[in-house]
Coordinates of C-alpha atoms in Angstrom, one line a residue:
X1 CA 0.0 0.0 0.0
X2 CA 2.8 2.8 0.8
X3 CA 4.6 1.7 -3.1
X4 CA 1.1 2.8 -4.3
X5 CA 0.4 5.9 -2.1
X6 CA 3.8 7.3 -2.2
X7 CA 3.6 8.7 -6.2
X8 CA 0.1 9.1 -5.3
X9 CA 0.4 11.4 -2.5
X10 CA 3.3 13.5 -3.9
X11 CA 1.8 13.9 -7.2
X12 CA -1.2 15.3 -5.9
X13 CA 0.7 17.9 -3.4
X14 CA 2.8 19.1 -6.0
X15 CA -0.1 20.0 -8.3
X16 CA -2.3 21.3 -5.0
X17 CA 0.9 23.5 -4.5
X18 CA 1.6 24.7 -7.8
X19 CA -1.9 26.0 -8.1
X20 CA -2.4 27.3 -4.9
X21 CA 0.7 29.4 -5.4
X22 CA 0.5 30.7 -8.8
X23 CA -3.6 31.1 -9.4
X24 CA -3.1 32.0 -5.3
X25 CA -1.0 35.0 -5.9
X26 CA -2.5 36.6 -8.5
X27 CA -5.8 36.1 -7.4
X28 CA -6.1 39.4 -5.3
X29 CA -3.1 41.4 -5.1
X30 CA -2.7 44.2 -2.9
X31 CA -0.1 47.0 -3.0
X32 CA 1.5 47.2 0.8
X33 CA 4.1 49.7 1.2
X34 CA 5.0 50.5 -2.4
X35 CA 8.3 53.0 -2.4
X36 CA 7.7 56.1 -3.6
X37 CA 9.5 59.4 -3.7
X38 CA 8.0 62.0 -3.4
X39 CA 9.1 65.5 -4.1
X40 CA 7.6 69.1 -1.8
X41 CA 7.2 70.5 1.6
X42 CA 3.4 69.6 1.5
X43 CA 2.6 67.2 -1.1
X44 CA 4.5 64.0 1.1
X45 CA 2.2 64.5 4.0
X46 CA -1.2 64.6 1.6
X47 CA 0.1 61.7 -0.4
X48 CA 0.4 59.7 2.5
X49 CA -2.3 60.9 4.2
X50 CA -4.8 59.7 0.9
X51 CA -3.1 56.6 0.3
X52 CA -2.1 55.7 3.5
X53 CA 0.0 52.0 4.3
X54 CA -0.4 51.4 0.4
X55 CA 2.4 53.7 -0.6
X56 CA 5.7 54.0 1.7
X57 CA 6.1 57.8 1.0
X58 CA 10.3 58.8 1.1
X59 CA 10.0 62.9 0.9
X60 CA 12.9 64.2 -1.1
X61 CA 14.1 68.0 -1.6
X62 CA 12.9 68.2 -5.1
X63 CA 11.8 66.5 -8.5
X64 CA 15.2 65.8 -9.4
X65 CA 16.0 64.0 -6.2
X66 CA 12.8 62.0 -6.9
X67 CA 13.9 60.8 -10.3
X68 CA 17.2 60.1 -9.4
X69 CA 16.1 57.3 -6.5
X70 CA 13.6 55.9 -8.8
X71 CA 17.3 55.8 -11.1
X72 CA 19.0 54.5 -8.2
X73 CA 16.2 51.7 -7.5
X74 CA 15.4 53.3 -4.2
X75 CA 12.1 54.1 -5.2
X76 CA 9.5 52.2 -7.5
X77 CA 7.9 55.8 -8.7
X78 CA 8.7 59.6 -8.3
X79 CA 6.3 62.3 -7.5
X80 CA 6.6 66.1 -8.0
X81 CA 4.1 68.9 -8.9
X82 CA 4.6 69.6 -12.7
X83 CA 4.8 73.4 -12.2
X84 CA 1.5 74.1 -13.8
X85 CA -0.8 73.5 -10.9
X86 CA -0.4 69.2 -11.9
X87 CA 1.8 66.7 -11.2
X88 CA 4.1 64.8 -12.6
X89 CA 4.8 60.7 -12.2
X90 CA 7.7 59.1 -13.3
X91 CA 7.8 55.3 -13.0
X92 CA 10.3 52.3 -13.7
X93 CA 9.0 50.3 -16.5
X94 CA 11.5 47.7 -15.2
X95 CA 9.9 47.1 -11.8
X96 CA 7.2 45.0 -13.7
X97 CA 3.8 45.8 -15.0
X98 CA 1.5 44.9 -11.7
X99 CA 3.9 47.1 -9.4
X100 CA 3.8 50.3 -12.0
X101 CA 0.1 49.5 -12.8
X102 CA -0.5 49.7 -9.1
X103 CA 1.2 52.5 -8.4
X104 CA -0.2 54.4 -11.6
X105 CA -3.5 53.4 -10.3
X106 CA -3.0 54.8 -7.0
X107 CA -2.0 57.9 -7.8
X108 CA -4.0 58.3 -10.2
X109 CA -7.3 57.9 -7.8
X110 CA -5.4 60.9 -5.6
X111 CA -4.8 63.3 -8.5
X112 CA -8.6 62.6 -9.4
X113 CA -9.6 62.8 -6.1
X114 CA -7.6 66.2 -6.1
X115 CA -8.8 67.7 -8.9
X116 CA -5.1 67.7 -10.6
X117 CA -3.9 66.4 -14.1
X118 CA -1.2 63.9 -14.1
X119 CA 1.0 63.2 -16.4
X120 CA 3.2 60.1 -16.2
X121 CA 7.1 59.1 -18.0
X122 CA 8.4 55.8 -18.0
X123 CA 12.1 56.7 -16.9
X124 CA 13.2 53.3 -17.0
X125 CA 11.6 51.3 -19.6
X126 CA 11.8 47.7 -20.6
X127 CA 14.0 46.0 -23.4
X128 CA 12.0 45.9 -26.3
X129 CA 11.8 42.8 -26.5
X130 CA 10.5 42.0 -23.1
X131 CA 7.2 43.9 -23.3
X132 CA 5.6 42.3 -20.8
X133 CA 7.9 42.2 -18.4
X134 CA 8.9 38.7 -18.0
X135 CA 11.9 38.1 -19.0
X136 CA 13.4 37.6 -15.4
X137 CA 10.9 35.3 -14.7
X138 CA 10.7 33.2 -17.5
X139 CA 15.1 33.3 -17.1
X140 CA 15.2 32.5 -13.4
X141 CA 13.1 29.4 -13.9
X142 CA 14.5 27.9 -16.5
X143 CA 17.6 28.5 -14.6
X144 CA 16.5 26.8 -11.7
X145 CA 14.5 23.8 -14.2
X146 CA 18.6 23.0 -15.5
X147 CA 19.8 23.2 -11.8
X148 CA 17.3 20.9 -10.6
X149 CA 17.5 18.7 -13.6
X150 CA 21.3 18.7 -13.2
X151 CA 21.0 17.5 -9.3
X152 CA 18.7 14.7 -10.4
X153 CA 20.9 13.1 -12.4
X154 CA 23.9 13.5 -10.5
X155 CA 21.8 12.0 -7.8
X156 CA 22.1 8.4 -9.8
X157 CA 25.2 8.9 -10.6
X158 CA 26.4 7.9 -6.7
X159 CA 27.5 4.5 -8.0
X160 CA 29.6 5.9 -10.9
X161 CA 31.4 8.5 -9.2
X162 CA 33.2 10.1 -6.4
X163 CA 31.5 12.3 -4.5
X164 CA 33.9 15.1 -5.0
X165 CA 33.5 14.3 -9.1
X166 CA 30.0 15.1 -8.9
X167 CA 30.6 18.4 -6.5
X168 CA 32.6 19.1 -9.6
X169 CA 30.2 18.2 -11.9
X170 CA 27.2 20.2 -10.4
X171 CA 29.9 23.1 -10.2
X172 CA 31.1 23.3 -13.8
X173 CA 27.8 22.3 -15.4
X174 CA 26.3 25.6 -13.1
X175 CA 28.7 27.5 -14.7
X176 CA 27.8 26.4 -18.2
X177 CA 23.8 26.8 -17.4
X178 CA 24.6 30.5 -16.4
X179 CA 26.9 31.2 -19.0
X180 CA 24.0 29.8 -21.9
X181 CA 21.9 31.5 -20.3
X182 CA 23.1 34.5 -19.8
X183 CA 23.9 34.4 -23.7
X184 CA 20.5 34.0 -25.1
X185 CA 19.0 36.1 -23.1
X186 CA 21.2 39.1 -24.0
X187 CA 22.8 39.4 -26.9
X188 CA 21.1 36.6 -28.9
X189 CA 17.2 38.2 -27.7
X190 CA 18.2 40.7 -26.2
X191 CA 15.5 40.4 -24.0
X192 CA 17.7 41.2 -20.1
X193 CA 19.8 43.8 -21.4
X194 CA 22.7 43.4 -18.0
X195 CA 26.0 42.7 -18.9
X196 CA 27.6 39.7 -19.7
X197 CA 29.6 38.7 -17.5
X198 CA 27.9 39.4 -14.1
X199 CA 24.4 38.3 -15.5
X200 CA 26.6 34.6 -16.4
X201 CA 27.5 34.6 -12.7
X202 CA 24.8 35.5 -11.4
X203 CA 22.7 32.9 -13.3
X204 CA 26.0 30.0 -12.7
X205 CA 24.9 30.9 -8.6
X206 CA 21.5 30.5 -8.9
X207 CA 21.8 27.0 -11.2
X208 CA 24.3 25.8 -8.6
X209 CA 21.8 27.0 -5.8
X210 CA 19.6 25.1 -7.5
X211 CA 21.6 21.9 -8.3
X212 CA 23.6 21.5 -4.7
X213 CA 20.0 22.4 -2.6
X214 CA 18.6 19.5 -4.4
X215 CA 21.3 17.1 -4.4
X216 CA 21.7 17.9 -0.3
X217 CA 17.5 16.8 -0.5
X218 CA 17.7 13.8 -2.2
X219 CA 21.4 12.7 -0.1
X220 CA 19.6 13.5 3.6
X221 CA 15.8 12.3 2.5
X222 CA 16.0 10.3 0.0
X223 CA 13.0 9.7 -2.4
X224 CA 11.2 12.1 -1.0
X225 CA 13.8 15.1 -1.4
X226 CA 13.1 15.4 -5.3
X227 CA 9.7 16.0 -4.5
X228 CA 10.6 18.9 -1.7
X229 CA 13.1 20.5 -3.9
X230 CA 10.5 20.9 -6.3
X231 CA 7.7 22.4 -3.8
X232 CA 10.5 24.6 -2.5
X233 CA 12.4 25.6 -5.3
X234 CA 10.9 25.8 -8.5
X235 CA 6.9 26.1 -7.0
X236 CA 7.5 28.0 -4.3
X237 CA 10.5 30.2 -5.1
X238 CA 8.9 30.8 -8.3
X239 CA 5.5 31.9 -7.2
X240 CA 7.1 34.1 -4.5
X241 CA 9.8 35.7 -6.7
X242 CA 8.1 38.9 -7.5
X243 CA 8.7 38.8 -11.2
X244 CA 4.6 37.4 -11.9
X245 CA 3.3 39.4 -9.2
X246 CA 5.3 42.0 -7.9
X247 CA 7.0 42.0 -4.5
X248 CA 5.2 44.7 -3.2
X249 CA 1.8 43.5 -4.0
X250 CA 2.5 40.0 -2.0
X251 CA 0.5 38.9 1.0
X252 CA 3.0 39.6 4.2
X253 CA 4.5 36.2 4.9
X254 CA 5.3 35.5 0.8
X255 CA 6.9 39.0 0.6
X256 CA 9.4 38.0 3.3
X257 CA 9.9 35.0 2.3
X258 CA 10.6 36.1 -1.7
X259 CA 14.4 37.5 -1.3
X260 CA 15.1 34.5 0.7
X261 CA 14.7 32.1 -2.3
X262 CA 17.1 31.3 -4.5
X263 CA 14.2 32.6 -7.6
X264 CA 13.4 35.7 -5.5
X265 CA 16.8 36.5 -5.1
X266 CA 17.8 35.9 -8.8
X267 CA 14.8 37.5 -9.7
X268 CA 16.2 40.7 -7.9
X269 CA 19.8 40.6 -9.1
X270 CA 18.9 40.0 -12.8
X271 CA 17.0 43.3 -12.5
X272 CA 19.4 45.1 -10.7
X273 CA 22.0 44.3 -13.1
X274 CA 20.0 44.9 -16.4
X275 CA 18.4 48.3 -15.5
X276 CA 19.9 50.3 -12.4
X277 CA 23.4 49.8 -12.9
X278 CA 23.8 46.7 -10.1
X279 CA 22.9 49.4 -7.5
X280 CA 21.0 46.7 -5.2
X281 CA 22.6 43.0 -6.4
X282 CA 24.8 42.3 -4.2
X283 CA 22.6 41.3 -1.6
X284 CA 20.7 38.7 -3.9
X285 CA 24.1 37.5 -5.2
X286 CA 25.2 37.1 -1.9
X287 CA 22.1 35.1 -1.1
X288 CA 22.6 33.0 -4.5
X289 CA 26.1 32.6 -3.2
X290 CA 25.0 31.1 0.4
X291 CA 22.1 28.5 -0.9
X292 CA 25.2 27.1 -3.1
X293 CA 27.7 26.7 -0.9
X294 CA 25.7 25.9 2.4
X295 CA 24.7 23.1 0.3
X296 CA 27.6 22.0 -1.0
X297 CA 29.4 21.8 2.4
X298 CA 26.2 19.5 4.1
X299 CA 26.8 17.5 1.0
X300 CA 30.6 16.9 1.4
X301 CA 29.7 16.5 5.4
X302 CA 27.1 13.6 5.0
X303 CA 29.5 11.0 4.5
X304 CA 31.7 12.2 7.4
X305 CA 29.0 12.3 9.5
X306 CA 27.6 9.0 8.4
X307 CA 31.2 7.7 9.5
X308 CA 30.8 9.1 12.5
X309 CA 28.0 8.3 13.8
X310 CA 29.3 4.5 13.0
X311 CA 32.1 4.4 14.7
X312 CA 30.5 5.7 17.9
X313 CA 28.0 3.0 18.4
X314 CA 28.9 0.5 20.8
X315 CA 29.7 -2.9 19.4

């Protein structure tokens, strides 16, 4: 009875979980906290006033100061009175289309509300060939797919090779997933428009993330771990990584959890790199960085510890 339930059981959470997460998430979202800078003596306080825990209002001395940290990635949108008695909005096209729609939205309702005209400039836009916006998305999981795919095999491979061979092999094969990556995204789409080089690394971290997280899984809980790696890393991290629906429009507990994630943090250095000059990626690369090599020491531990524990048990 548990041969037959097993498949059963796991097939039917991972399908449960997928759904729940992605339909889930984008069911209802709700804007929490959005950055936005906004330029005036008065027009901070009214902003925040209207739109209250929706927005997170960061007053700045004037419209140039606002545009500059929506340049800098401090701030999703920048708001300033136009000089005619309106205002002006300036956005990031590169934050994603549910975070500027939101925000557009929002301020939109106040300027209506206030009897002004807005008018709205898309300081940062998209790569032409990423209209929608999904680019980072559709790159991080098929970054993580290889990594996990990657890990599965190596995982059979325990008869064929030395452990430290297949450290290797998860390692270098990483590298090559990035570097491909990396590759036709850029120059051969040209849908992420980061450089080179650190999007390849970047990508290399997050496919090793993905490969070493799995193959620590499947080493400590064997047939089961597949099945976890897949509900945490490519479900999970995935539905969470703010590229579908935007980080600040994630219920509470998601929205902490999304940088922690090897997606969500990819997610967040792929953008970083591509449109605001790396101003913010080395926290997510640093992330990245941890997943793969916290897993790759547990991994290289397990048979030490496996010793270990055998030679302390009394005969």
């Amino acid at each position: 009875m548990r041969t037959w339930l097993q498949p059963v059981v796991i097939a039917l959470v991972v399908v449960a979980a997928f759904l729940s997460c992605y339909l889930g998430l984008q069911r209802d979202p709700q804007p929490r906290g959005i950055p936005v800078a906004v330029a005036g003596a008065d027009l901070p306080g009214q902003v925040g006033q209207a739109l209250g825990d929706r927005v997170d209002i960061r007053p700045v001395a004037d419209a140039a100061a606002a545009r500059e940290a929506v340049l800098r990635h401090d701030a999703v949108a920048a708001l300033s009175a136009d000089g005619q008695g309106g205002l002006e909005l300036r956005i990031a096209g590169a934050e994603g289309a549910s975070n500027t729609s939101a925000v557009k939205a929002l301020v939109g309702a106040y300027a209506g509300g206030a009897g002004l005209h807005l008018t709205t400039e898309d300081v940062v836009p998209l790569a032409p060939a990423d209209a929608r916006g999904l680019a980072g998305f559709y790159l991080a999981f098929g970054v993580s797919l290889a990594g996990f795919v990657l890990a599965s095999n190596a995982l059979g491979l325990a008869g064929a090779l030395l452990l430290r061979h297949r450290l290797w092999l998860l390692a270098g094969t990483s590298l090559a997933i990035g570097t491909v990556a990396a590759i036709i995204a850029g120059p051969v789409l040209g849908a992420v428009p980061g450089a080179l080089v650190p999007l390849a690394l970047t990508l290399a971290l997050l496919a090793a993330a993905a490969g070493f997280t799995t193959k620590l899984l499947g080493t400590y809980l064997g047939p089961i771990g597949l099945p976890v790696a897949t509900l945490v890393l490519l479900t999970l991290g995935n539905a969470v990584s703010g590229a579908v629906v935007g980080a600040d429009l994630l219920p509470t507990a998601a929205r902490a959890l999304s940088p922690l994630l090897p997606p969500g943090a990819a997610v967040r250095a792929i953008s970083d790199l591509s449109y605001f000059h790396g101003a913010h990626a080395m926290g997510p690369v640093l992330t990245l960085a941890l997943w793969a090599a916290g897993a790759a020491l547990l991994i290289w531990l397990r048979p030490r510890l496996t010793r270990h524990r055998t030679t302390t048990v009394p005969a």
